[in-house]
Tab-separated table of C-alpha atoms in Angstrom:
chain	number	residue	atom	x	y	z
A	94	MET	CA	0.370	-0.138	0.214
A	95	PRO	CA	1.639	3.173	-1.116
A	96	VAL	CA	2.309	5.767	1.622
A	97	ARG	CA	-0.416	7.372	4.147
A	98	ARG	CA	-0.213	10.700	6.746
A	99	VAL	CA	3.616	10.664	5.631
A	100	VAL	CA	4.221	13.995	7.326
A	101	SER	CA	2.770	16.847	9.202
A	102	ARG	CA	2.621	20.311	8.122
A	103	PRO	CA	3.528	21.621	11.811
A	104	VAL	CA	6.793	19.004	11.982
A	105	LEU	CA	7.924	19.953	8.777
A	106	VAL	CA	7.934	23.330	8.990
A	107	ALA	CA	9.259	23.857	12.540
A	108	ALA	CA	12.167	21.411	10.802
A	109	ALA	CA	12.807	23.568	8.069
A	110	ALA	CA	13.159	26.487	9.947
A	111	GLY	CA	15.930	25.589	11.744
A	112	THR	CA	17.655	28.284	13.863
A	113	GLY	CA	17.023	31.389	11.387
A	114	SER	CA	20.179	30.725	9.792
A	115	LEU	CA	21.444	29.647	6.968
A	116	LEU	CA	23.132	27.125	8.789
A	117	GLY	CA	20.312	25.460	11.096
A	118	ALA	CA	17.664	26.173	7.669
A	119	ALA	CA	20.435	23.856	5.842
A	120	THR	CA	20.387	20.896	8.877
A	121	GLY	CA	16.248	21.683	10.077
A	122	SER	CA	15.529	20.716	6.021
A	123	LEU	CA	17.964	17.628	6.199
A	124	ALA	CA	16.196	16.789	9.536
A	125	ALA	CA	12.757	16.882	7.858
A	126	ALA	CA	14.068	15.101	4.111
A	127	ALA	CA	15.494	12.405	6.890
A	128	TYR	CA	12.460	12.643	8.905
A	129	PHE	CA	9.811	12.408	5.746
A	130	ALA	CA	12.300	9.370	3.682
A	131	ARG	CA	11.760	7.344	6.976
A	132	LYS	CA	8.309	7.187	7.309
A	133	VAL	CA	8.276	6.279	3.682
A	134	VAL	CA	10.356	2.834	4.540
A	135	THR	CA	8.622	2.666	7.936
A	136	PRO	CA	6.200	-0.071	8.234
A	137	ASP	CA	2.850	1.073	10.080
A	138	GLU	CA	2.457	-0.640	13.553
A	139	LEU	CA	-0.784	0.612	14.503
A	140	GLN	CA	-4.020	-0.564	12.607
A	141	PRO	CA	-6.794	2.125	14.656
A	142	ASP	CA	-9.928	2.060	14.365
A	143	ASP	CA	-11.507	4.772	10.957
A	144	VAL	CA	-14.868	4.940	10.897
A	145	GLU	CA	-18.304	5.043	13.174
A	146	ILE	CA	-21.122	3.004	13.100
A	147	VAL	CA	-24.184	5.076	14.865
A	148	ALA	CA	-27.202	2.773	14.144
A	149	HIS	CA	-27.512	-1.493	12.620
A	150	ASP	CA	-30.350	-3.390	12.007
A	151	ARG	CA	-30.750	-6.750	10.322
A	152	GLN	CA	-30.343	-5.624	6.864
A	153	SER	CA	-28.054	-2.239	7.454
A	154	VAL	CA	-25.498	-0.136	9.015
A	155	THR	CA	-25.462	3.148	8.931
A	156	PHE	CA	-22.076	4.980	9.316
A	157	ALA	CA	-20.778	8.351	9.776
A	158	THR	CA	-20.039	10.230	6.657
A	159	THR	CA	-16.682	9.712	5.097
A	160	LEU	CA	-14.572	9.039	1.958
A	161	ASP	CA	-14.063	5.509	2.543
A	162	THR	CA	-18.053	5.124	4.088
A	163	LEU	CA	-19.596	6.795	1.445
A	164	ALA	CA	-17.425	5.065	-1.866
A	165	ALA	CA	-19.126	2.022	-4.279
A	166	GLY	CA	-18.997	-1.091	-3.827
A	167	ARG	CA	-18.561	-4.169	-1.607
A	168	PHE	CA	-16.617	-3.699	1.663
A	169	GLY	CA	-15.864	-5.096	5.163
A	170	VAL	CA	-15.761	-3.482	8.240
A	171	TRP	CA	-13.167	-4.621	11.515
A	172	LEU	CA	-15.434	-4.789	14.722
A	173	ASP	CA	-13.719	-4.687	18.177
A	174	GLY	CA	-10.489	-4.247	17.720
A	175	GLY	CA	-10.306	-6.687	15.004
A	176	SER	CA	-11.847	-9.925	16.985
A	177	GLY	CA	-15.088	-9.064	15.000
A	178	HIS	CA	-15.693	-8.521	11.238
A	179	ALA	CA	-19.011	-7.695	9.452
A	180	ARG	CA	-19.545	-7.091	5.001
A	181	VAL	CA	-21.447	-4.212	3.731
A	182	GLY	CA	-22.443	-3.709	0.401
A	183	GLU	CA	-24.173	-0.941	-1.676
A	184	VAL	CA	-25.163	2.272	-0.597
A	185	VAL	CA	-28.828	2.983	0.108
A	186	ASP	CA	-29.263	6.092	1.846
A	187	GLU	CA	-27.336	9.064	2.408
A	188	GLY	CA	-27.640	11.565	4.570
A	189	ALA	CA	-26.389	15.033	5.604
A	190	GLN	CA	-23.842	12.958	7.668
A	191	THR	CA	-24.660	9.695	8.175
A	192	VAL	CA	-24.416	7.295	4.824
A	193	THR	CA	-26.523	3.600	5.280
A	194	ARG	CA	-25.625	0.485	3.244
A	195	ARG	CA	-27.001	-2.754	3.065
A	196	LEU	CA	-25.549	-5.814	5.941
A	197	LEU	CA	-24.378	-8.392	4.069
A	198	ALA	CA	-23.148	-10.679	6.815
A	199	VAL	CA	-21.521	-10.728	9.832
A	200	ASP	CA	-19.009	-12.987	9.646
A	201	ARG	CA	-17.511	-12.997	13.691
A	202	GLY	CA	-17.810	-11.092	16.815
A	203	ARG	CA	-20.930	-8.651	16.811
A	204	LEU	CA	-21.991	-5.378	15.688
A	205	GLU	CA	-22.503	-3.043	17.757
A	206	VAL	CA	-22.742	1.004	17.642
A	207	GLY	CA	-19.288	2.716	18.185
A	208	THR	CA	-16.084	2.815	16.301
A	209	ALA	CA	-14.913	0.300	13.683
A	210	ARG	CA	-12.096	0.154	11.320
A	211	TRP	CA	-12.642	0.138	6.869
A	212	ASN	CA	-11.709	-3.257	5.455
A	213	GLN	CA	-11.194	-2.472	1.973
A	214	TYR	CA	-10.239	-5.790	1.418
A	215	TYR	CA	-13.264	-7.290	2.151
A	216	TYR	CA	-12.546	-10.470	2.892
A	217	TRP	CA	-10.845	-11.289	6.791
A	218	ASP	CA	-9.706	-14.231	7.248
A	219	ARG	CA	-7.677	-17.411	5.284
A	220	PRO	CA	-9.069	-19.035	2.049
A	221	SER	CA	-11.066	-21.675	4.007
A	222	VAL	CA	-12.852	-19.315	5.897
A	223	SER	CA	-13.487	-16.373	3.919
A	224	LEU	CA	-13.337	-18.008	0.566
A	225	GLY	CA	-14.341	-21.589	1.636
A	226	VAL	CA	-12.093	-23.757	-0.027
A	227	PRO	CA	-9.507	-26.426	0.892
A	228	ASP	CA	-6.078	-24.678	1.894
A	229	GLU	CA	-2.990	-25.189	3.363
A	230	ASP	CA	-0.549	-23.373	5.692
A	231	VAL	CA	3.045	-23.366	4.139
A	232	TYR	CA	6.558	-21.714	5.134
A	233	ILE	CA	9.199	-19.879	2.495
A	234	GLU	CA	12.352	-19.702	3.503
A	235	SER	CA	14.292	-16.819	2.022
A	236	ASP	CA	16.607	-15.375	3.568
A	237	VAL	CA	15.492	-13.446	6.311
A	238	GLY	CA	13.558	-16.612	8.127
A	239	ALA	CA	10.701	-18.646	7.305
A	240	LEU	CA	7.985	-16.755	5.109
A	241	PRO	CA	4.121	-17.368	6.437
A	242	GLY	CA	2.036	-18.213	3.321
A	243	TRP	CA	-1.317	-20.210	2.276
A	244	LEU	CA	-1.608	-22.807	0.098
A	245	VAL	CA	-5.114	-23.330	-1.799
A	246	ARG	CA	-4.749	-26.322	-4.877
A	247	PRO	CA	-6.945	-25.754	-8.047
A	248	GLU	CA	-10.446	-27.258	-8.186
A	249	GLY	CA	-9.894	-31.394	-8.174
A	250	GLY	CA	-7.593	-30.744	-5.616
A	251	ALA	CA	-4.340	-31.970	-7.060
A	252	PRO	CA	-1.828	-29.214	-7.964
A	253	GLY	CA	0.152	-29.548	-11.193
A	254	THR	CA	2.587	-27.140	-13.055
A	255	ASP	CA	0.660	-24.212	-13.181
A	256	TRP	CA	1.712	-21.891	-9.853
A	257	ALA	CA	0.155	-17.936	-9.233
A	258	VAL	CA	2.415	-16.308	-6.708
A	259	LEU	CA	0.182	-13.897	-4.700
A	260	VAL	CA	1.832	-10.341	-3.079
A	261	HIS	CA	-0.126	-8.264	-1.288
A	262	GLY	CA	1.072	-4.564	-1.339
A	263	ARG	CA	2.956	-2.380	1.544
A	264	GLY	CA	1.435	-2.758	4.690
A	265	ALA	CA	-1.477	-4.573	3.531
A	266	ARG	CA	-1.821	-8.381	4.918
A	267	LYS	CA	-2.144	-11.256	3.019
A	268	GLU	CA	-6.046	-10.678	2.662
A	269	GLU	CA	-6.575	-8.349	0.472
A	270	THR	CA	-4.698	-11.249	-2.794
A	271	LEU	CA	-8.303	-13.351	-1.853
A	272	ARG	CA	-10.051	-11.429	-4.654
A	273	ALA	CA	-7.515	-13.654	-6.884
A	274	VAL	CA	-7.706	-16.927	-6.140
A	275	PRO	CA	-11.416	-18.229	-7.323
A	276	VAL	CA	-10.478	-17.096	-10.532
A	277	LEU	CA	-7.852	-18.646	-10.472
A	278	ARG	CA	-8.731	-22.216	-8.756
A	279	ARG	CA	-11.006	-21.825	-11.227
A	280	ALA	CA	-8.503	-22.152	-14.109
A	281	GLY	CA	-6.466	-24.788	-12.391
A	282	TRP	CA	-4.028	-22.587	-11.143
A	283	THR	CA	-2.614	-23.366	-7.742
A	284	SER	CA	-2.230	-19.932	-5.779
A	285	LEU	CA	0.500	-19.575	-3.145
A	286	VAL	CA	-0.150	-16.238	-1.092
A	287	THR	CA	3.132	-15.103	0.428
A	288	ALA	CA	3.940	-12.824	3.320
A	289	TYR	CA	6.914	-10.963	3.038
A	290	ARG	CA	9.371	-8.952	5.629
A	291	ASN	CA	8.143	-6.928	7.641
A	292	ASP	CA	5.193	-8.014	7.296
A	293	ARG	CA	3.189	-8.252	10.855
A	294	ASP	CA	3.162	-12.177	10.507
A	295	ALA	CA	6.978	-12.866	8.903
A	296	PRO	CA	10.521	-12.330	10.049
A	297	ARG	CA	11.885	-8.838	9.729
A	298	GLY	CA	14.708	-7.541	7.664
A	299	LEU	CA	17.938	-6.592	8.975
A	300	ASP	CA	16.719	-2.744	9.601
A	301	GLY	CA	12.597	-3.560	9.816
A	302	ARG	CA	12.182	-1.003	6.945
A	303	TYR	CA	10.745	-1.196	3.554
A	304	SER	CA	13.146	-0.839	0.382
A	305	LEU	CA	10.165	-0.174	-1.578
A	306	GLY	CA	10.753	-3.506	-3.255
A	307	LEU	CA	14.462	-3.655	-4.163
A	308	SER	CA	14.619	-6.151	-1.051
A	309	GLU	CA	11.582	-7.689	-0.590
A	310	TRP	CA	11.596	-9.606	-4.352
A	311	ARG	CA	13.868	-11.667	-2.588
A	312	ASP	CA	11.515	-13.211	-0.515
A	313	ILE	CA	9.432	-13.053	-4.010
A	314	GLU	CA	12.034	-15.591	-5.382
A	315	ALA	CA	11.974	-17.998	-2.370
A	316	ALA	CA	7.864	-18.328	-3.052
A	317	MET	CA	9.020	-18.893	-6.681
A	318	ALA	CA	11.379	-21.126	-5.468
A	319	TYR	CA	9.170	-23.167	-3.438
A	320	ALA	CA	6.712	-23.118	-6.525
A	321	VAL	CA	9.454	-24.828	-8.791
A	322	SER	CA	10.579	-27.575	-5.727
A	323	HIS	CA	7.274	-28.786	-5.445
A	324	GLY	CA	6.425	-29.219	-9.483
A	325	ALA	CA	5.754	-25.611	-10.771
A	326	SER	CA	6.845	-25.238	-14.082
A	327	ARG	CA	4.850	-22.129	-15.145
A	328	ILE	CA	4.260	-19.224	-12.716
A	329	LEU	CA	1.961	-16.349	-12.634
A	330	LEU	CA	3.013	-13.366	-10.734
A	331	LEU	CA	0.129	-11.073	-9.175
A	332	GLY	CA	1.446	-7.703	-7.241
A	333	TRP	CA	-0.787	-5.105	-5.855
A	334	SER	CA	0.234	-1.487	-5.257
A	335	MET	CA	3.873	-2.038	-3.786
A	336	GLY	CA	3.302	-6.153	-4.467
A	337	GLY	CA	3.487	-4.785	-8.041
A	338	ALA	CA	6.493	-2.904	-7.768
A	339	ILE	CA	7.858	-5.927	-5.809
A	340	VAL	CA	7.128	-8.619	-8.365
A	341	LEU	CA	8.573	-5.837	-11.238
A	342	GLN	CA	11.962	-6.321	-9.159
A	343	ALA	CA	11.723	-10.506	-9.200
A	344	LEU	CA	11.260	-10.314	-13.043
A	345	ASP	CA	14.069	-8.029	-13.285
A	346	ARG	CA	16.518	-9.977	-10.135
A	347	SER	CA	15.497	-13.508	-10.225
A	348	PRO	CA	17.067	-16.075	-12.155
A	349	LEU	CA	14.168	-18.401	-11.796
A	350	ALA	CA	11.890	-14.942	-13.648
A	351	PRO	CA	12.243	-17.915	-17.128
A	352	HIS	CA	9.307	-19.520	-15.212
A	353	VAL	CA	7.003	-16.849	-15.142
A	354	VAL	CA	4.542	-17.164	-18.188
A	355	GLY	CA	2.371	-13.718	-17.459
A	356	VAL	CA	2.146	-10.839	-14.760
A	357	ALA	CA	-1.172	-9.045	-13.168
A	358	LEU	CA	-0.791	-5.997	-11.068
A	359	ASP	CA	-3.344	-3.918	-9.553
A	360	SER	CA	-2.837	-0.463	-8.523
A	361	PRO	CA	0.680	-0.954	-9.182
A	362	VAL	CA	3.621	1.083	-7.867
A	363	VAL	CA	5.186	1.351	-11.677
A	364	ASP	CA	8.025	4.139	-10.367
A	365	TRP	CA	8.315	5.130	-7.141
A	366	GLY	CA	9.534	8.051	-7.712
A	367	VAL	CA	6.136	9.395	-8.834
A	368	VAL	CA	4.146	8.109	-5.680
A	369	LEU	CA	6.800	10.128	-3.673
A	370	ARG	CA	6.149	12.840	-5.182
A	371	HIS	CA	2.541	12.637	-5.490
A	372	HIS	CA	2.410	11.819	-1.626
A	373	GLY	CA	4.927	15.657	-0.506
A	374	ARG	CA	2.071	17.412	-2.875
A	375	LEU	CA	-0.702	16.122	-0.668
A	376	ARG	CA	0.837	16.853	2.297
A	377	LYS	CA	2.474	20.560	0.835
A	378	VAL	CA	5.830	19.236	1.373
A	379	PRO	CA	8.418	21.083	-0.855
A	380	VAL	CA	9.766	19.563	-3.854
A	381	LEU	CA	12.930	19.608	-3.041
A	382	LEU	CA	12.644	18.497	0.704
A	383	VAL	CA	11.269	15.140	-1.404
A	384	ARG	CA	14.265	15.233	-3.630
A	385	VAL	CA	16.391	15.367	-0.832
A	386	ALA	CA	14.904	12.441	0.796
A	387	THR	CA	14.637	10.508	-2.285
A	388	ASP	CA	18.398	11.220	-1.916
A	389	LEU	CA	19.366	10.699	1.658
A	390	MET	CA	17.516	7.103	0.392
A	391	GLY	CA	19.587	6.188	-2.321
A	392	SER	CA	23.105	7.416	-0.404
A	393	ARG	CA	25.038	4.737	0.817
A	394	ARG	CA	26.840	7.115	3.351
A	395	SER	CA	23.357	8.464	4.086
A	396	ARG	CA	21.343	5.683	4.738
A	397	ARG	CA	21.702	6.132	8.289
A	398	LEU	CA	19.821	8.625	8.918
A	399	VAL	CA	16.767	6.698	6.500
A	400	GLY	CA	17.428	3.839	9.253
A	401	VAL	CA	18.337	1.484	5.761
A	402	HIS	CA	20.909	-1.054	5.516
A	403	GLU	CA	21.072	-0.975	1.889
A	404	PRO	CA	20.371	2.274	-0.044
A	405	ILE	CA	17.199	2.280	-1.591
A	406	ASP	CA	17.990	3.210	-5.804
A	407	VAL	CA	14.459	5.019	-6.412
A	408	ALA	CA	15.640	5.104	-10.076
A	409	ARG	CA	15.348	1.348	-10.500
A	410	THR	CA	11.973	1.470	-9.869
A	411	ASP	CA	10.955	4.056	-12.444
A	412	TRP	CA	9.512	1.207	-14.917
A	413	VAL	CA	8.345	3.762	-17.405
A	414	ALA	CA	11.962	4.372	-18.126
A	415	ARG	CA	13.160	1.033	-18.008
A	416	ALA	CA	10.500	-0.490	-20.364
A	417	GLY	CA	12.193	-1.940	-22.890
A	418	GLU	CA	13.741	-4.481	-20.548
A	419	LEU	CA	10.205	-6.133	-19.787
A	420	ARG	CA	9.471	-9.189	-21.748
A	421	HIS	CA	6.791	-10.366	-19.885
A	422	PRO	CA	2.700	-10.272	-20.875
A	423	MET	CA	1.157	-7.969	-18.234
A	424	LEU	CA	-2.390	-7.309	-17.241
A	425	VAL	CA	-2.139	-3.879	-15.641
A	426	ILE	CA	-5.517	-2.761	-13.924
A	427	VAL	CA	-5.149	0.992	-12.680
A	428	SER	CA	-7.934	3.750	-11.740
A	429	ASP	CA	-7.718	7.452	-12.807
A	430	GLY	CA	-9.667	7.695	-8.931
A	431	ASP	CA	-6.469	6.002	-7.511
A	432	ASP	CA	-5.491	9.122	-5.164
A	433	PHE	CA	-2.885	7.176	-3.127
A	434	VAL	CA	-0.546	5.246	-6.196
A	435	PRO	CA	-1.330	7.800	-9.885
A	436	ALA	CA	-2.199	5.904	-12.288
A	437	GLY	CA	0.037	7.892	-14.875
A	438	PRO	CA	2.725	6.174	-14.896
A	439	ALA	CA	1.199	2.535	-15.656
A	440	VAL	CA	-1.060	4.314	-18.606
A	441	ALA	CA	2.500	5.626	-19.587
A	442	LEU	CA	4.577	1.829	-19.521
A	443	ALA	CA	1.222	0.481	-21.472
A	444	GLY	CA	1.689	3.396	-24.365
A	445	ARG	CA	5.449	1.818	-24.390
A	446	ARG	CA	4.823	-1.139	-24.538
A	447	PRO	CA	1.561	-2.698	-26.467
A	448	ASP	CA	2.721	-5.534	-27.591
A	449	LEU	CA	3.243	-6.703	-23.459
A	450	VAL	CA	0.748	-4.470	-21.624
A	451	ARG	CA	-2.936	-5.305	-20.914
A	452	LEU	CA	-3.853	-1.750	-19.871
A	453	GLU	CA	-7.543	-2.060	-18.011
A	454	ARG	CA	-8.518	1.523	-16.521
A	455	TRP	CA	-11.235	2.052	-14.144
A	456	GLU	CA	-12.461	5.743	-14.078
A	457	THR	CA	-13.679	6.250	-9.798
A	458	ALA	CA	-12.452	3.189	-8.060
A	459	GLY	CA	-10.282	4.172	-5.591
A	460	HIS	CA	-6.515	2.531	-4.508
A	461	CYS	CA	-6.631	-1.119	-5.482
A	462	ARG	CA	-10.968	-0.686	-4.899
A	463	GLU	CA	-11.608	-1.916	-9.071
A	464	TRP	CA	-12.659	-5.085	-7.586
A	465	ASN	CA	-14.901	-3.823	-4.378
A	466	GLN	CA	-16.365	-1.663	-7.066
A	467	ASP	CA	-16.856	-3.792	-10.181
A	468	PRO	CA	-16.522	-7.437	-8.954
A	469	GLN	CA	-17.640	-9.004	-12.657
A	470	ARG	CA	-15.079	-6.898	-14.917
A	471	TRP	CA	-12.355	-7.119	-12.547
A	472	GLU	CA	-12.678	-11.185	-12.425
A	473	ARG	CA	-13.681	-11.237	-16.458
A	474	VAL	CA	-10.690	-9.373	-17.253
A	475	LEU	CA	-8.431	-11.794	-14.993
A	476	ARG	CA	-9.694	-14.671	-15.942
A	477	GLU	CA	-9.211	-13.819	-19.392
A	478	PHE	CA	-5.522	-13.054	-18.790
A	479	VAL	CA	-5.182	-15.910	-16.928
A	480	GLU	CA	-7.085	-18.418	-19.681
A	481	SER	CA	-4.458	-17.115	-22.568
A	482	ARG	CA	-1.726	-18.015	-20.401
């Protein structure tokens, strides 16, 4: 998932002001840039409640109005600090300060008035619980340790030579990818849903920081190696948000890339530089400070200011500039309504490589919410892509 609440304006202004001297301003600006960079690469440990339930009955739930509770489509709602869960559908009534949505199910716990947390994944637990399909726990050995994953065999039960590796986004959970599993299962593919370093249920990397795909790709390579060691000869890679950036690095760096026969990306980060500048603008962070932050991330000498073990070369994530290096057929799903990861780089990539990239463009869906808004279309385009492999 992309960066949220990257930096507050008061902190930035105070840091940039320094002591009022030229040296103080320069030192303060450097500190502000380092702060911005650290926020980008630091996993979000807290998941606070972000919506309010004001009423409910057997057919509906009424929320205080937010952008989330107004969004078109179907979603989940975490209850009681995450121990409970419900699912809601379309908006059935909209008032001045509230919005009422159809109640689809209470999956566990009790639905009560009070605070809750929006769940754009819709699904809330492992495949056997959320989807009602058999699954298995697996552990994938990477250089940071054993990564937990879920294995879902195709219909019929026997894993064949066709495997798909599913990669969630920044700060997200494995459940984010479950929307693809029924399509893959019906098409005869084994699904391997994997964690990667610094996930809440996975080992930490050496620095406990995200590398924007530049180290996480090793975990996806480990998942690919697991698949190959269990009979896979053809692999699909699917990535959401930062998961797309991770997948693209795996294609570039892994010797197992020749096994990959296709790539499906949803709201992918195709160029981290564009994403960082976008979030800088949203938070009113000066462009120069964003540029300095990017330089700090990529410098071996200053990497300790950012807290990373290895420099993060953001230029290596620009796949518009590197479009000529791509070799694998891709399905890329984006939305013009995505306010976290701008669709522009993905659209530009499709324009540069029409021979490889099939672009599916939504108009108003939010980040990684194309399926939520129109699941029939999303599943159809994925099915068509998978069947063409």
